[in-house]
XYZ file of C-alpha atoms in Angstrom:
285
model
C 2.651 -9.237 -71.817
C 1.581 -9.741 -68.176
C -0.661 -12.644 -69.099
C 2.159 -14.217 -71.116
C 4.322 -14.115 -67.987
C 1.440 -15.463 -65.838
C 0.551 -12.152 -64.117
C -2.864 -10.374 -64.326
C -4.305 -7.199 -62.856
C -7.812 -7.005 -61.381
C -9.292 -3.497 -61.184
C -11.104 -1.982 -58.195
C -14.813 -2.918 -57.790
C -14.160 -5.944 -59.984
C -13.336 -9.594 -59.322
C -11.822 -12.139 -61.687
C -12.797 -15.766 -62.047
C -9.880 -18.197 -62.100
C -10.208 -21.644 -63.641
C -7.847 -24.599 -63.652
C -8.208 -26.903 -66.624
C -11.695 -25.468 -67.238
C -12.930 -25.892 -63.659
C -13.681 -23.056 -61.289
C -10.770 -22.560 -58.944
C -10.904 -19.182 -57.209
C -12.229 -15.614 -57.144
C -9.431 -13.096 -57.528
C -9.783 -9.821 -55.592
C -8.625 -6.437 -56.983
C -4.855 -6.290 -57.352
C -2.055 -8.239 -59.085
C -2.202 -12.031 -59.238
C 0.010 -14.801 -60.575
C -1.717 -17.067 -63.040
C 0.676 -19.865 -64.193
C -0.854 -20.923 -67.457
C 1.614 -23.739 -67.720
C -0.130 -25.426 -64.772
C -3.544 -25.154 -66.443
C -4.622 -21.908 -64.759
C -6.509 -19.423 -66.857
C -8.730 -16.370 -66.510
C -12.404 -17.170 -67.225
C -13.581 -13.559 -67.038
C -14.308 -10.519 -64.900
C -17.365 -9.681 -62.835
C -18.238 -6.096 -61.882
C -19.350 -5.439 -58.309
C -20.718 -1.970 -59.077
C -24.396 -1.136 -58.801
C -26.028 -1.432 -62.204
C -29.399 -0.154 -63.370
C -31.906 -1.773 -65.682
C -34.935 0.148 -66.983
C -37.853 -2.083 -67.936
C -40.930 -0.951 -69.890
C -43.865 -3.282 -69.389
C -47.227 -2.912 -71.127
C -50.243 -4.195 -69.251
C -53.833 -3.195 -68.476
C -55.633 -2.133 -65.342
C -58.758 -3.505 -63.726
C -60.899 -0.948 -65.608
C -59.411 -2.138 -68.938
C -57.050 0.765 -69.548
C -53.786 -0.167 -71.239
C -50.761 1.395 -69.563
C -47.003 1.213 -69.924
C -45.246 0.803 -66.578
C -41.620 1.916 -66.454
C -39.644 0.184 -63.683
C -36.050 0.948 -62.747
C -34.144 -1.891 -61.039
C -30.786 -1.282 -59.366
C -28.767 -4.417 -58.632
C -25.206 -5.619 -58.051
C -23.273 -8.884 -57.808
C -22.174 -10.082 -54.374
C -18.444 -10.658 -53.936
C -19.005 -13.678 -51.682
C -21.249 -15.247 -54.333
C -19.224 -14.188 -57.361
C -19.032 -17.748 -58.692
C -22.843 -18.108 -58.671
C -23.252 -14.719 -60.338
C -20.715 -15.641 -63.032
C -21.766 -19.189 -63.814
C -25.455 -19.601 -63.032
C -26.899 -16.921 -65.315
C -26.049 -16.461 -68.949
C -28.086 -13.228 -69.313
C -28.679 -11.438 -66.031
C -30.569 -8.480 -67.474
C -32.993 -10.672 -69.403
C -33.664 -12.723 -66.266
C -34.420 -9.603 -64.186
C -36.665 -8.233 -66.942
C -38.660 -11.465 -67.010
C -39.313 -11.283 -63.266
C -40.314 -7.610 -63.516
C -42.786 -8.442 -66.292
C -44.244 -11.265 -64.242
C -44.821 -9.215 -61.096
C -46.150 -6.097 -62.826
C -48.574 -8.054 -65.010
C -49.810 -9.852 -61.909
C -50.204 -6.700 -59.757
C -51.470 -3.910 -62.013
C -54.532 -5.785 -63.439
C -55.878 -5.944 -59.873
C -55.959 -2.142 -59.625
C -57.961 0.549 -61.352
C -56.083 3.310 -63.148
C -56.314 5.871 -60.337
C -55.335 3.258 -57.753
C -52.334 2.238 -59.852
C -51.024 5.805 -59.704
C -51.663 5.969 -55.966
C -50.043 2.606 -55.204
C -46.818 2.888 -57.178
C -44.784 2.244 -54.043
C -46.699 -0.976 -53.325
C -46.076 -2.207 -56.874
C -42.372 -1.358 -56.593
C -42.204 -3.175 -53.250
C -43.803 -6.293 -54.750
C -41.311 -6.275 -57.646
C -38.372 -5.794 -55.282
C -39.453 -8.631 -52.972
C -39.889 -11.050 -55.865
C -36.571 -10.107 -57.438
C -34.736 -10.316 -54.109
C -36.091 -13.768 -53.474
C -35.247 -15.023 -56.968
C -31.926 -13.316 -57.676
C -30.340 -14.128 -54.302
C -29.948 -17.712 -55.538
C -27.855 -16.437 -58.429
C -25.494 -14.268 -56.377
C -27.150 -10.880 -57.011
C -28.527 -8.314 -54.591
C -31.458 -6.046 -55.486
C -30.512 -2.619 -54.157
C -33.614 -0.622 -55.142
C -36.674 -0.984 -57.328
C -38.616 2.080 -58.478
C -41.755 2.518 -60.541
C -40.595 5.543 -62.492
C -43.699 6.176 -64.563
C -47.141 4.858 -65.478
C -48.137 5.982 -68.957
C -51.767 5.443 -70.056
C -52.718 5.385 -73.703
C -52.682 8.806 -75.354
C -56.464 8.799 -75.873
C -56.997 7.957 -72.199
C -54.728 10.814 -71.092
C -56.595 13.215 -73.347
C -59.939 12.053 -71.931
C -58.662 12.408 -68.361
C -57.493 15.952 -69.086
C -60.856 16.824 -70.619
C -62.707 15.441 -67.587
C -60.496 17.456 -65.265
C -60.923 20.597 -67.358
C -64.716 20.162 -67.425
C -64.825 19.735 -63.663
C -62.779 22.882 -63.144
C -64.986 24.839 -65.556
C -68.084 23.662 -63.675
C -66.610 24.853 -60.381
C -65.634 28.177 -61.981
C -69.168 28.625 -63.377
C -70.696 27.949 -59.959
C -68.358 30.439 -58.318
C -69.115 33.055 -60.972
C -72.877 32.558 -60.570
C -72.555 32.815 -56.797
C -70.564 36.039 -57.138
C -73.184 37.530 -59.486
C -75.923 36.516 -57.049
C -74.162 38.281 -54.203
C -73.689 41.402 -56.340
C -77.379 41.481 -57.267
C -78.427 41.030 -53.638
C -76.101 43.780 -52.480
C -77.257 46.029 -55.311
C -80.907 45.430 -54.384
C -80.187 46.050 -50.703
C -78.380 49.273 -51.583
C -81.246 50.393 -53.829
C -83.811 49.643 -51.118
C -81.762 51.493 -48.521
C -81.367 54.449 -50.879
C -85.103 54.637 -51.558
C -85.851 54.323 -47.841
C -83.516 57.193 -47.014
C -84.914 59.264 -49.902
C -88.428 58.697 -48.550
C -87.338 59.817 -45.113
C -85.790 62.912 -46.655
C -88.955 63.774 -48.601
C -91.137 63.197 -45.539
C -88.938 65.471 -43.418
C -88.907 68.070 -46.162
C -92.695 68.107 -46.389
C -93.003 68.210 -42.618
C -90.665 71.204 -42.520
C -92.695 72.932 -45.244
C -95.957 72.329 -43.375
C -94.441 73.605 -40.119
C -93.071 76.683 -41.887
C -96.390 77.431 -43.555
C -98.236 77.042 -40.292
C -95.916 79.444 -38.524
C -96.152 81.909 -41.424
C -99.945 81.814 -41.406
C -100.127 82.348 -37.673
C -97.586 85.187 -37.709
C -99.275 86.929 -40.656
C -102.738 86.628 -39.102
C -101.486 88.188 -35.868
C -99.561 91.031 -37.517
C -102.192 91.878 -40.195
C -105.648 92.096 -38.640
C -108.594 91.051 -40.792
C -106.734 88.483 -42.899
C -107.843 84.904 -43.006
C -105.882 81.699 -43.358
C -107.152 81.392 -46.926
C -105.631 84.741 -47.870
C -102.317 83.815 -46.370
C -102.262 80.439 -48.174
C -103.054 82.085 -51.499
C -100.199 84.521 -51.009
C -97.798 81.723 -50.058
C -98.766 79.677 -53.117
C -98.224 82.688 -55.390
C -94.810 83.240 -53.812
C -93.926 79.583 -54.317
C -95.153 79.830 -57.902
C -92.845 82.755 -58.716
C -89.902 81.104 -56.941
C -90.401 77.972 -59.084
C -90.555 80.025 -62.274
C -87.385 81.803 -61.244
C -85.517 78.531 -60.720
C -86.661 77.162 -64.083
C -85.612 80.332 -65.872
C -82.202 80.398 -64.144
C -81.251 76.945 -65.485
C -79.334 77.079 -68.772
C -80.168 73.449 -69.622
C -83.868 73.497 -68.925
C -86.089 71.488 -71.286
C -89.387 72.681 -69.867
C -92.282 73.616 -72.169
C -94.426 76.527 -70.980
C -98.186 76.525 -71.620
C -99.845 79.952 -71.615
C -101.441 80.648 -68.277
C -101.613 83.370 -65.653
C -100.905 83.619 -61.910
C -104.623 83.288 -61.365
C -104.201 79.596 -62.042
C -102.527 79.363 -58.669
C -105.799 80.316 -57.026
C -107.573 77.533 -58.931
C -104.898 75.041 -57.799
C -105.272 76.220 -54.208
C -109.053 75.859 -54.451
C -108.763 72.328 -55.801
C -106.341 71.340 -53.020
C -108.573 72.886 -50.367
C -111.720 71.245 -51.750
C -109.938 67.881 -51.857
C -108.860 68.177 -48.242
C -112.359 69.222 -47.140
C -113.941 66.328 -49.098
C -111.522 63.851 -47.537
C -112.306 65.211 -44.089
C -116.075 64.944 -44.678
C -115.823 61.284 -45.812
C -114.041 60.388 -42.571
């Protein structure tokens, strides 16, 4: 109805292209405009000034011959002051942008190895944005932002990369485990050596105390009982020790000892053997 009466409405963030007898005449801003069709004026179309986004998937390969799919996201918008160029110069804006993205990505990524491509995503995005800005400015478009959203290697390559990473982590874990076991063994050996050292000190002190006690007993007995010799005292001490040992063995309810028939006189034979051994050792010195 409005167009029949020569009036049109242009929405916000949009401009309209006015033609007169098929020739570009003017760019109509948002609002209401008079368009006298009887004088040859007509509406050629509308052009959105909003920021638009185009996602481009480009397959290429890296310097180390790994095929990857690079996903680029391009945000662009038409310039109001160049609305005529944006409307007339390009028949398919999105296809034109996609072609430039393909060209830059396939020229940049093959120069990089796979790991470098992941590390230099920002540099690739910057190269795409610079090339698009330089090319699309002639057609009345502004490149707002260019992002490399993702770099997707082939599925077999991703699986191999994961396996390499897992193997490396397992190797580190094995080394750490072996190092921990080594430390435990060293500490265990040090503890065992310290325990044996302390046990030896305890046995040595025990024997020294026994020798000191026997010496004092022999001296005291010889003084208090005239006519006794050191040999008599030692025999009596050994017999006492013999009966004390038998008492301790018999008092244990879980003893597994096997008794061989013998008499207390065997103690005298043991004492004689000990004494003869000490005398023989003294004579050889």
